[in-house]
Coordinates of C-alpha atoms in Angstrom, one line a residue:
Chain A
M1 CA 0.0 -0.1 0.2
P2 CA 1.1 3.5 -1.0
Q3 CA 2.5 5.3 2.6
N4 CA 0.9 7.6 2.3
T5 CA -2.4 5.8 2.0
Q6 CA -1.9 3.8 5.1
R7 CA -1.3 6.7 7.5
M8 CA -4.8 8.0 6.6
P9 CA -7.0 6.0 8.7
Q10 CA -4.2 6.6 12.1
T11 CA -4.8 10.6 11.8
H12 CA -9.1 10.5 11.6
P13 CA -10.8 12.1 14.1
N14 CA -12.6 8.7 15.5
P15 CA -10.7 6.5 13.8
A16 CA -12.5 3.5 16.4
S17 CA -14.4 1.6 13.5
V18 CA -17.1 -1.0 13.5
F19 CA -14.2 -3.6 11.5
D20 CA -10.8 -5.0 12.6
Q21 CA -8.1 -2.2 11.8
G22 CA -5.9 -4.7 10.3
A23 CA -8.0 -6.5 7.7
L24 CA -9.6 -3.0 7.2
A25 CA -6.2 -1.6 6.0
E26 CA -5.8 -4.5 4.1
C27 CA -9.3 -4.9 2.0
I28 CA -8.7 -1.1 1.6
D29 CA -5.2 -1.6 -0.5
A30 CA -6.6 -4.4 -1.5
C31 CA -9.4 -2.8 -3.2
F32 CA -7.9 0.4 -4.8
E33 CA -5.2 -2.1 -6.3
C34 CA -7.3 -4.4 -7.5
A35 CA -9.5 -1.8 -9.2
N36 CA -6.2 -0.1 -11.2
V37 CA -5.2 -3.3 -12.0
C38 CA -8.5 -4.1 -13.3
S39 CA -8.6 -0.7 -15.6
S40 CA -5.0 -1.7 -16.7
C41 CA -5.5 -5.5 -18.0
A42 CA -9.0 -3.8 -19.7
D43 CA -6.3 -2.4 -21.7
A44 CA -3.8 -4.4 -22.2
C45 CA -6.2 -7.1 -23.4
L46 CA -7.1 -4.7 -26.3
G47 CA -3.8 -4.0 -27.5
E48 CA -3.8 -8.1 -27.9
R49 CA -4.8 -7.5 -31.6
E50 CA -4.3 -11.2 -32.4
H51 CA -6.9 -12.7 -29.5
L52 CA -9.0 -9.4 -28.9
M53 CA -11.8 -11.5 -30.2
H54 CA -11.5 -14.0 -27.0
L55 CA -10.5 -11.6 -24.7
V56 CA -13.7 -9.7 -25.2
H57 CA -15.2 -11.6 -21.6
C58 CA -12.9 -10.3 -20.0
I59 CA -12.5 -7.3 -20.9
R60 CA -16.0 -7.0 -19.7
L61 CA -15.2 -8.1 -16.5
N62 CA -12.7 -6.2 -15.9
L63 CA -14.4 -3.3 -16.5
D64 CA -16.9 -4.1 -14.0
C65 CA -14.4 -5.3 -11.4
A66 CA -12.5 -1.7 -11.6
D67 CA -15.7 0.0 -11.3
V68 CA -17.3 -2.0 -8.5
C69 CA -13.4 -2.8 -6.6
G70 CA -13.1 0.9 -6.7
A71 CA -16.4 2.4 -5.7
T72 CA -15.9 -0.4 -2.6
G73 CA -12.7 1.2 -1.8
R74 CA -14.2 4.4 -1.8
V75 CA -17.0 3.5 1.1
L76 CA -15.0 1.4 3.2
S77 CA -12.3 4.3 3.4
R78 CA -14.6 6.9 4.7
L79 CA -14.8 6.2 8.8
T80 CA -17.7 8.7 9.6
Q81 CA -20.5 7.4 10.5
P82 CA -20.7 4.1 8.8
D83 CA -23.4 2.5 7.7
L84 CA -22.8 -1.1 8.6
N85 CA -26.2 -2.7 6.3
V86 CA -24.4 -0.3 3.4
L87 CA -20.5 -1.5 4.0
R88 CA -21.8 -5.4 3.8
A89 CA -24.0 -5.3 0.6
Q90 CA -21.5 -3.1 -0.8
L91 CA -18.2 -6.0 0.7
Q92 CA -20.6 -8.5 -1.0
A93 CA -20.4 -6.9 -4.3
C94 CA -17.0 -6.8 -5.0
L95 CA -16.5 -10.2 -3.6
A96 CA -18.8 -11.5 -6.4
A97 CA -17.2 -9.3 -9.7
C98 CA -13.5 -10.3 -8.2
K99 CA -14.7 -14.0 -7.9
A100 CA -16.5 -13.1 -11.3
C101 CA -13.0 -11.5 -12.9
G102 CA -10.8 -13.7 -11.1
D103 CA -11.9 -16.9 -13.1
E104 CA -12.3 -15.3 -16.3
C105 CA -8.0 -14.3 -15.9
E106 CA -7.4 -17.3 -14.3
R107 CA -8.7 -19.2 -17.6
H108 CA -6.8 -16.9 -20.0
A109 CA -3.3 -16.7 -18.0
R110 CA -3.7 -20.6 -18.4
E111 CA -4.9 -21.2 -21.3
M112 CA -3.4 -18.2 -23.5
N113 CA -0.2 -17.3 -20.9
M114 CA -2.1 -14.0 -21.1
T115 CA 0.5 -12.4 -18.1
H116 CA -1.6 -9.3 -17.6
C117 CA -4.4 -11.6 -16.8
G118 CA -2.2 -14.1 -14.4
V119 CA -0.9 -10.4 -12.5
C120 CA -4.8 -9.4 -12.9
A121 CA -6.3 -12.6 -11.1
E122 CA -4.0 -12.5 -8.2
S123 CA -5.2 -9.2 -7.5
C124 CA -8.9 -10.0 -7.9
R125 CA -7.8 -13.5 -5.6
R126 CA -6.6 -11.3 -2.8
C127 CA -9.8 -8.7 -3.3
E128 CA -12.1 -11.4 -2.9
Q129 CA -10.5 -13.0 -0.3
A130 CA -10.0 -9.7 1.9
C131 CA -13.5 -8.9 1.1
G132 CA -14.8 -12.2 2.3
Q133 CA -13.0 -11.9 5.7
L134 CA -13.7 -8.9 7.0
L135 CA -17.5 -9.5 5.6
G136 CA -16.8 -12.8 8.3
S137 CA -15.5 -10.4 11.0
M138 CA -18.7 -7.6 10.8
S139 CA -21.0 -11.2 10.8
A140 CA -19.2 -12.4 14.5
E141 CA -20.3 -9.6 16.0
G142 CA -23.6 -9.9 14.9
Chain B
M1 CA -33.5 10.7 -19.1
P2 CA -31.1 12.5 -21.4
Q3 CA -31.8 11.7 -25.5
N4 CA -28.3 9.9 -25.8
T5 CA -28.5 7.8 -22.9
Q6 CA -31.5 6.5 -23.7
R7 CA -30.4 5.5 -27.8
M8 CA -27.6 3.5 -26.8
P9 CA -29.2 0.9 -26.1
Q10 CA -31.0 0.1 -29.2
T11 CA -27.5 0.9 -31.2
H12 CA -26.0 -2.5 -29.5
P13 CA -24.9 -5.0 -31.6
N14 CA -26.2 -7.6 -29.1
P15 CA -29.0 -5.6 -27.4
A16 CA -31.1 -8.9 -26.2
S17 CA -30.4 -8.3 -22.1
V18 CA -30.8 -10.9 -19.4
F19 CA -33.4 -7.4 -17.8
D20 CA -36.7 -6.4 -19.3
Q21 CA -35.7 -3.8 -21.2
G22 CA -38.1 -0.7 -19.8
A23 CA -37.1 -1.7 -16.4
L24 CA -33.4 -1.9 -17.5
A25 CA -33.6 1.8 -18.9
E26 CA -35.7 2.8 -15.8
C27 CA -32.7 1.4 -13.5
I28 CA -29.9 2.6 -15.3
D29 CA -31.5 6.0 -15.7
A30 CA -32.7 6.0 -12.1
C31 CA -28.8 5.4 -11.0
F32 CA -27.1 7.7 -13.1
E33 CA -29.4 10.9 -11.6
C34 CA -29.3 9.5 -8.0
A35 CA -25.0 9.7 -8.3
N36 CA -25.4 13.4 -9.6
V37 CA -27.7 14.1 -6.8
C38 CA -26.4 12.4 -4.5
S39 CA -22.9 14.3 -5.3
S40 CA -24.7 17.5 -5.8
C41 CA -26.9 17.4 -2.0
A42 CA -23.0 16.4 -0.6
D43 CA -22.7 19.6 -1.6
A44 CA -25.1 21.9 -1.0
C45 CA -25.1 19.9 2.6
L46 CA -21.8 21.4 3.1
G47 CA -22.9 25.0 1.9
E48 CA -25.3 25.1 5.4
R49 CA -23.2 26.1 7.4
E50 CA -25.8 27.2 10.3
H51 CA -26.8 23.6 10.1
L52 CA -23.9 21.9 8.7
M53 CA -22.6 20.4 12.6
H54 CA -26.0 18.4 11.9
L55 CA -25.3 17.2 8.3
V56 CA -22.7 14.9 9.0
H57 CA -24.4 11.7 8.7
C58 CA -25.2 13.0 5.0
I59 CA -22.3 14.2 3.4
R60 CA -21.2 10.6 4.2
L61 CA -24.0 8.8 2.8
N62 CA -24.6 11.5 0.0
L63 CA -21.3 10.6 -0.4
D64 CA -21.4 6.3 -0.6
C65 CA -24.8 6.1 -2.6
A66 CA -23.2 8.5 -5.6
D67 CA -19.8 6.0 -5.2
V68 CA -22.2 2.5 -5.4
C69 CA -25.1 4.4 -7.9
G70 CA -22.3 5.4 -10.4
A71 CA -20.8 1.9 -10.0
T72 CA -24.4 -0.2 -10.5
G73 CA -25.0 2.3 -13.6
R74 CA -22.1 1.5 -15.3
V75 CA -22.2 -2.0 -14.9
L76 CA -25.8 -1.8 -15.2
S77 CA -25.1 0.1 -18.9
R78 CA -22.9 -3.1 -20.4
L79 CA -24.8 -5.1 -22.7
T80 CA -21.9 -7.1 -23.7
Q81 CA -22.0 -10.9 -22.2
P82 CA -22.7 -9.4 -18.4
D83 CA -22.6 -11.6 -15.3
L84 CA -25.6 -12.5 -13.5
N85 CA -24.2 -12.9 -9.7
V86 CA -22.5 -9.7 -10.4
L87 CA -25.6 -7.7 -11.3
R88 CA -27.7 -8.9 -8.9
A89 CA -24.8 -8.1 -6.0
Q90 CA -24.3 -4.6 -6.9
L91 CA -28.3 -3.7 -7.7
Q92 CA -28.7 -5.4 -3.9
A93 CA -25.3 -3.2 -2.7
C94 CA -27.3 0.1 -5.0
L95 CA -30.1 -0.4 -3.0
A96 CA -29.0 -0.2 0.5
A97 CA -27.1 2.6 -0.5
C98 CA -30.0 4.5 -1.4
K99 CA -32.5 3.5 1.6
A100 CA -29.6 4.3 3.8
C101 CA -29.4 8.0 2.4
G102 CA -32.9 8.2 1.4
D103 CA -34.1 7.6 4.6
E104 CA -31.6 10.4 6.2
C105 CA -32.5 12.7 3.1
E106 CA -36.4 12.4 4.0
R107 CA -35.0 13.0 7.9
H108 CA -34.0 16.0 7.1
A109 CA -36.2 17.8 4.3
R110 CA -38.7 16.9 6.9
E111 CA -37.7 18.6 10.5
M112 CA -34.9 20.6 9.0
N113 CA -36.8 21.9 5.8
M114 CA -33.7 21.2 3.7
T115 CA -35.2 21.7 0.2
H116 CA -31.9 19.6 -1.3
C117 CA -31.7 16.9 0.9
G118 CA -35.6 16.4 -0.3
V119 CA -34.9 16.3 -3.4
C120 CA -31.9 13.8 -2.8
A121 CA -34.5 11.5 -1.2
E122 CA -37.0 11.4 -4.5
S123 CA -34.2 10.5 -6.1
C124 CA -33.2 7.9 -3.5
R125 CA -36.4 6.3 -3.2
R126 CA -36.5 6.2 -7.3
C127 CA -33.1 4.2 -7.5
E128 CA -34.1 2.0 -4.4
Q129 CA -37.5 1.5 -6.3
A130 CA -35.7 0.4 -9.8
C131 CA -33.0 -1.2 -8.0
G132 CA -35.9 -3.7 -6.5
Q133 CA -37.8 -3.8 -10.0
L134 CA -34.8 -5.5 -11.7
L135 CA -33.6 -7.5 -8.9
G136 CA -37.5 -9.0 -8.9
S137 CA -37.5 -9.3 -12.7
M138 CA -34.3 -11.3 -12.2
S139 CA -35.6 -14.1 -9.8
A140 CA -38.8 -14.5 -11.7
E141 CA -36.3 -15.9 -14.3
G142 CA -34.8 -18.2 -12.1
Chain C
M1 CA -31.1 16.7 -18.3
P2 CA -33.4 14.8 -15.5
Q3 CA -35.3 16.5 -13.6
N4 CA -34.1 16.3 -9.8
T5 CA -30.6 17.1 -11.3
Q6 CA -32.2 20.3 -12.9
R7 CA -33.3 21.2 -9.6
M8 CA -30.6 21.0 -7.2
P9 CA -28.7 23.8 -7.8
Q10 CA -31.5 26.0 -7.2
T11 CA -31.9 24.6 -3.1
H12 CA -27.9 25.2 -2.9
P13 CA -27.8 27.5 0.0
N14 CA -25.0 29.5 -2.4
P15 CA -26.4 29.5 -5.5
A16 CA -24.5 32.7 -6.6
S17 CA -21.7 31.4 -9.0
V18 CA -18.8 32.5 -10.6
F19 CA -20.3 30.8 -14.0
D20 CA -23.5 32.2 -15.4
Q21 CA -26.5 29.7 -14.4
G22 CA -27.7 28.5 -17.9
A23 CA -24.2 27.8 -19.2
L24 CA -23.2 26.0 -16.1
A25 CA -26.1 23.4 -16.7
E26 CA -25.9 22.6 -19.3
C27 CA -22.5 22.0 -19.7
I28 CA -23.0 20.0 -16.2
D29 CA -26.0 18.1 -18.3
A30 CA -23.5 17.4 -21.5
C31 CA -20.7 16.4 -19.4
F32 CA -22.8 13.7 -17.4
E33 CA -23.9 13.1 -20.6
C34 CA -20.9 12.3 -22.6
A35 CA -20.0 10.6 -19.8
N36 CA -22.7 8.0 -19.7
V37 CA -22.8 7.9 -23.7
C38 CA -18.8 7.2 -24.0
S39 CA -19.3 4.1 -21.0
S40 CA -22.2 2.6 -23.0
C41 CA -20.0 3.0 -26.6
A42 CA -17.1 1.3 -25.1
D43 CA -19.2 -1.3 -24.7
A44 CA -20.9 -1.4 -28.1
C45 CA -17.1 -1.2 -29.9
L46 CA -16.7 -3.6 -27.7
G47 CA -19.9 -6.3 -29.0
E48 CA -18.7 -5.4 -32.8
R49 CA -16.9 -8.7 -33.1
E50 CA -17.0 -8.1 -36.9
H51 CA -14.8 -4.5 -36.8
L52 CA -13.3 -5.2 -33.1
M53 CA -10.1 -4.7 -34.5
H54 CA -11.1 -1.1 -36.4
L55 CA -12.4 -0.1 -32.8
V56 CA -9.4 -0.3 -30.3
H57 CA -8.6 3.3 -30.9
C58 CA -11.9 4.3 -30.5
I59 CA -12.8 1.8 -27.2
R60 CA -9.9 4.0 -26.2
L61 CA -11.0 7.3 -26.3
N62 CA -14.3 6.5 -24.8
L63 CA -12.8 5.0 -22.0
D64 CA -10.3 8.0 -21.4
C65 CA -13.6 10.8 -22.1
A66 CA -16.1 8.6 -19.9
D67 CA -13.3 9.4 -17.3
V68 CA -12.5 13.0 -18.2
C69 CA -16.7 14.1 -18.1
G70 CA -17.5 12.2 -15.3
A71 CA -15.2 14.3 -13.0
T72 CA -15.5 17.4 -15.3
G73 CA -19.2 17.4 -14.1
R74 CA -19.3 16.4 -10.8
V75 CA -16.3 19.3 -10.2
L76 CA -18.9 21.6 -12.0
S77 CA -21.6 20.5 -10.2
R78 CA -20.3 21.3 -6.9
L79 CA -20.8 24.8 -6.2
T80 CA -19.4 25.2 -2.8
Q81 CA -16.3 27.8 -2.5
P82 CA -14.8 26.6 -5.9
D83 CA -11.6 27.2 -7.4
L84 CA -11.5 29.3 -10.8
N85 CA -8.3 27.4 -12.2
V86 CA -8.6 23.9 -11.4
L87 CA -12.6 24.9 -13.5
R88 CA -10.8 26.5 -16.1
A89 CA -7.9 23.4 -16.2
Q90 CA -10.5 20.4 -15.9
L91 CA -12.9 22.1 -19.2
Q92 CA -9.8 22.5 -21.1
A93 CA -9.2 18.7 -20.5
C94 CA -13.2 17.9 -20.9
L95 CA -13.0 19.7 -23.9
A96 CA -9.7 18.1 -25.7
A97 CA -10.9 14.4 -25.0
C98 CA -14.5 15.0 -26.6
K99 CA -12.7 16.3 -29.5
A100 CA -10.8 13.4 -30.0
C101 CA -13.2 11.0 -29.0
G102 CA -15.8 13.0 -31.1
D103 CA -14.1 13.2 -34.1
E104 CA -12.5 9.3 -33.9
C105 CA -16.1 8.6 -33.0
E106 CA -17.5 10.4 -36.5
R107 CA -15.5 9.0 -38.5
H108 CA -16.7 5.2 -37.6
A109 CA -20.5 6.3 -38.0
R110 CA -19.4 7.7 -41.4
E111 CA -17.0 5.2 -42.9
M112 CA -18.5 2.0 -41.1
N113 CA -21.9 2.8 -40.4
M114 CA -21.8 2.3 -36.6
T115 CA -24.8 3.7 -35.2
H116 CA -23.6 4.1 -31.5
C117 CA -20.7 6.1 -32.9
G118 CA -22.8 8.2 -34.4
V119 CA -24.7 9.3 -30.9
C120 CA -21.4 9.2 -29.4
A121 CA -20.6 11.6 -31.5
E122 CA -22.9 14.0 -31.4
S123 CA -23.2 13.9 -26.9
C124 CA -19.2 14.7 -27.7
R125 CA -19.8 17.7 -30.2
R126 CA -22.2 18.8 -27.2
C127 CA -20.2 18.6 -24.5
E128 CA -17.2 20.1 -26.4
Q129 CA -19.3 23.2 -27.4
A130 CA -20.3 23.8 -23.8
C131 CA -17.2 23.9 -22.6
G132 CA -15.9 26.4 -24.4
Q133 CA -19.3 28.2 -24.1
L134 CA -18.6 28.3 -20.6
L135 CA -14.8 28.5 -20.5
G136 CA -15.5 31.7 -22.8
S137 CA -17.7 33.4 -20.2
M138 CA -14.9 33.0 -17.7
S139 CA -12.2 34.4 -19.7
A140 CA -14.6 37.4 -20.4
E141 CA -14.8 37.9 -16.7
G142 CA -11.4 37.9 -16.4
Chain D
M1 CA 3.0 1.4 -5.4
P2 CA 1.2 -1.7 -4.9
Q3 CA 3.7 -4.6 -6.8
N4 CA 1.0 -5.6 -9.1
T5 CA 0.1 -2.4 -10.0
Q6 CA 3.5 -2.1 -11.3
R7 CA 3.4 -4.9 -12.8
M8 CA 1.0 -3.8 -15.3
P9 CA 3.4 -1.7 -18.0
Q10 CA 5.8 -4.7 -18.2
T11 CA 2.8 -7.1 -19.4
H12 CA 1.3 -4.9 -21.5
P13 CA 1.5 -5.9 -25.4
N14 CA 2.4 -2.5 -26.6
P15 CA 4.9 -1.2 -24.1
A16 CA 6.5 1.4 -26.3
S17 CA 4.8 4.9 -24.9
V18 CA 5.0 8.3 -25.4
F19 CA 6.3 8.9 -22.4
D20 CA 9.6 7.7 -20.1
Q21 CA 8.6 4.9 -18.4
G22 CA 9.8 5.8 -14.9
A23 CA 8.3 9.1 -14.5
L24 CA 4.9 7.3 -16.3
A25 CA 4.9 4.8 -13.7
E26 CA 6.0 7.6 -10.5
C27 CA 2.9 9.9 -11.7
I28 CA 0.6 7.2 -11.9
D29 CA 1.1 5.8 -8.6
A30 CA 1.4 9.8 -7.3
C31 CA -2.5 9.7 -9.6
F32 CA -4.3 7.1 -7.2
E33 CA -2.6 7.5 -4.3
C34 CA -3.4 11.2 -4.5
A35 CA -7.4 10.2 -5.1
N36 CA -7.0 7.6 -2.0
V37 CA -5.5 10.4 0.3
C38 CA -7.8 13.2 -0.5
S39 CA -10.8 10.8 -0.6
S40 CA -9.9 10.4 3.2
C41 CA -9.1 13.7 4.6
A42 CA -12.6 14.8 3.4
D43 CA -14.1 12.3 5.5
A44 CA -11.9 12.9 8.7
C45 CA -12.1 16.9 7.5
L46 CA -16.2 15.8 7.8
G47 CA -15.2 14.2 11.6
E48 CA -13.6 17.4 12.9
R49 CA -16.6 18.1 14.6
E50 CA -14.8 21.5 16.4
H51 CA -13.6 22.6 13.2
L52 CA -15.7 22.1 10.5
M53 CA -16.6 25.2 10.0
H54 CA -12.9 26.1 8.5
L55 CA -12.8 23.0 6.8
V56 CA -15.3 23.7 3.8
H57 CA -13.5 24.8 1.9
C58 CA -10.7 21.5 2.3
I59 CA -13.2 19.4 1.8
R60 CA -15.0 20.8 -1.3
L61 CA -10.7 21.1 -3.1
N62 CA -10.6 17.0 -1.6
L63 CA -13.2 15.8 -3.2
D64 CA -12.6 17.9 -6.2
C65 CA -8.3 17.0 -6.4
A66 CA -9.9 13.2 -5.6
D67 CA -12.3 13.5 -9.0
V68 CA -9.5 14.6 -11.1
C69 CA -6.1 12.9 -9.6
G70 CA -8.4 9.4 -10.3
A71 CA -9.6 10.0 -13.7
T72 CA -6.0 11.4 -14.9
G73 CA -4.6 8.1 -13.0
R74 CA -6.5 5.7 -15.2
V75 CA -6.6 7.9 -18.4
L76 CA -2.6 7.3 -18.0
S77 CA -2.7 4.0 -16.9
R78 CA -4.3 3.0 -20.3
L79 CA -1.4 2.8 -23.2
T80 CA -3.1 1.6 -26.2
Q81 CA -2.9 4.0 -28.8
P82 CA -3.4 7.0 -26.3
D83 CA -3.8 10.8 -28.1
L84 CA -1.3 13.8 -26.5
N85 CA -3.8 16.4 -26.3
V86 CA -5.8 14.5 -24.1
L87 CA -2.9 13.4 -21.7
R88 CA -1.2 17.1 -21.9
A89 CA -4.6 18.7 -20.9
Q90 CA -5.7 16.7 -18.5
L91 CA -2.2 16.5 -16.3
Q92 CA -1.9 20.4 -16.2
A93 CA -5.8 20.0 -14.9
C94 CA -4.3 17.1 -12.1
L95 CA -1.2 19.4 -11.7
A96 CA -4.0 22.2 -10.9
A97 CA -6.0 20.3 -8.8
C98 CA -3.3 19.4 -7.1
K99 CA -1.8 22.8 -6.5
A100 CA -5.2 23.8 -4.9
C101 CA -5.5 21.0 -2.8
G102 CA -2.0 21.3 -1.3
D103 CA -2.5 25.1 -0.8
E104 CA -5.2 24.8 2.0
C105 CA -4.1 21.2 3.2
E106 CA -0.3 23.0 4.0
R107 CA -1.9 25.7 5.7
H108 CA -4.5 23.7 8.0
A109 CA -1.7 21.5 9.1
R110 CA 0.4 24.4 9.5
E111 CA -2.2 26.0 11.6
M112 CA -4.7 24.3 12.8
N113 CA -2.1 21.3 13.5
M114 CA -4.2 18.7 11.2
T115 CA -2.5 15.2 11.1
H116 CA -4.3 14.3 7.7
C117 CA -4.3 17.5 6.2
G118 CA -0.7 17.4 6.7
V119 CA -0.5 14.1 5.2
C120 CA -2.8 14.6 1.9
A121 CA -0.8 18.0 1.1
E122 CA 2.4 15.6 0.7
S123 CA 0.4 13.5 -1.4
C124 CA -0.8 16.5 -3.7
R125 CA 2.3 17.7 -3.6
R126 CA 4.0 14.5 -4.6
C127 CA 1.4 15.0 -8.0
E128 CA 1.9 17.8 -8.7
Q129 CA 5.6 17.4 -9.4
A130 CA 5.0 14.4 -11.0
C131 CA 2.6 15.5 -13.0
G132 CA 5.0 18.8 -14.4
Q133 CA 7.4 16.2 -14.6
L134 CA 5.8 13.9 -17.0
L135 CA 4.5 17.7 -18.8
G136 CA 8.0 18.6 -18.9
S137 CA 9.0 15.2 -20.7
M138 CA 6.4 15.4 -23.6
S139 CA 6.8 19.7 -24.4
A140 CA 10.9 18.2 -24.7
E141 CA 10.0 16.0 -26.8
G142 CA 7.3 18.0 -29.1

């Protein structure tokens, strides 16, 4: 995580949060990384002129996942008076988007040897897992 | 809905969709309107110098709702090879964000006579309803 | 413009603005329409399986224009204590993005008979013009 | 920079760029960091109940800067067939947004001892400088 992004939560006037601080920091970072990497993967796929026809579904899922992860990262990084229902539902949407995009990218990395899809699949899996752990810590609390 | 936004789905090479076309068009328009109106309401609340202290939760929910509705509108307006799990989960997140923000804005419109919150509550209710109807049409199809 | 989006500026506690109100409302609406239409055009191009190879530059410019117009629309729709240098520079960037995307889409509409590119070119031209007029009214004021 | 974000440009099928690779990577990372930090700073300011009245301009500039930096980061991270006029104009807008927000945050860090504004000012200065260097390398090339 960029150093300053990591420092921000510690400077907040209301740092107490509904989440475990470590799990939250990991999830915010995973969301923003995944948003950026998915946007780059869509563009890299677009540049694969020879294979472009086979990458249409991947580009579509990349763009969806970039939008959903970006919104999730921004919502999670707000600490002032959060709404638990919104957080929970957006985390579930982010998990679904990362799973769909991660599955598709993983397939292209394996079958078509697309390195950018391999990196993107990693970022999707990391974000899917981070959302799952944050959701798990929420339901544990009630 | 702006006329050109409405014309786009009809020009798509794969217009057949998992959704009823009318319900989809209404939901896309409601999402984008709500994203814009929530972003404006956050700014209008910020300008209410006398009442600002009481509008903190509203601004927070406005910003979340703007992010979530914007992402949902973009995901819904893509017609090429959609993923139903992503659509369903993001619609549920959008419904939750619109409900939370609509409830808060409605209260400020009623108790503090905030006109911008009244308009924003209307847009949130419209979007909440449109998401619910689109979700209903999905589960009816299996 | 969606009705509620239009009503918001009139409900703002500080409606006085550095801009002519009509020109500002037109530009905000043009920015949000263009952002949405460009995002849809990228997706429609992606669905043009037969012509996809020739639409790579168009998709790239669509995605850039959608990002730039979306940011411009949000910045313009904030009325609380604006910064003129930021507004001016972002309007110039928006004008450049709309010109580049409009030129490319116009060419595909004419040469390849792509209806979605034709609609997108219209929205780009409208936004390019609206940004130019708002910029003109700013420099006239000093 | 998150490791995977850094790896993406090297996996692109068309890695050759109009920019020096090191300066581009630094600018993309600075844009995304600044977008995230500005969004967090707006929320932290919103939580400063005692000083909120004095932070209105800061929150407004934070939100603008977050939108502008986010759009700039996404445009820069696309390597497929870029348009130089769009890149140049968006970099200038980003520089202006970072300068305005950095100036305001710096003042609050100094005069009101706001730690989040101090971190945010750092990220704005870094991004302002990275945009300036990338713009400088463009004009040097003609």
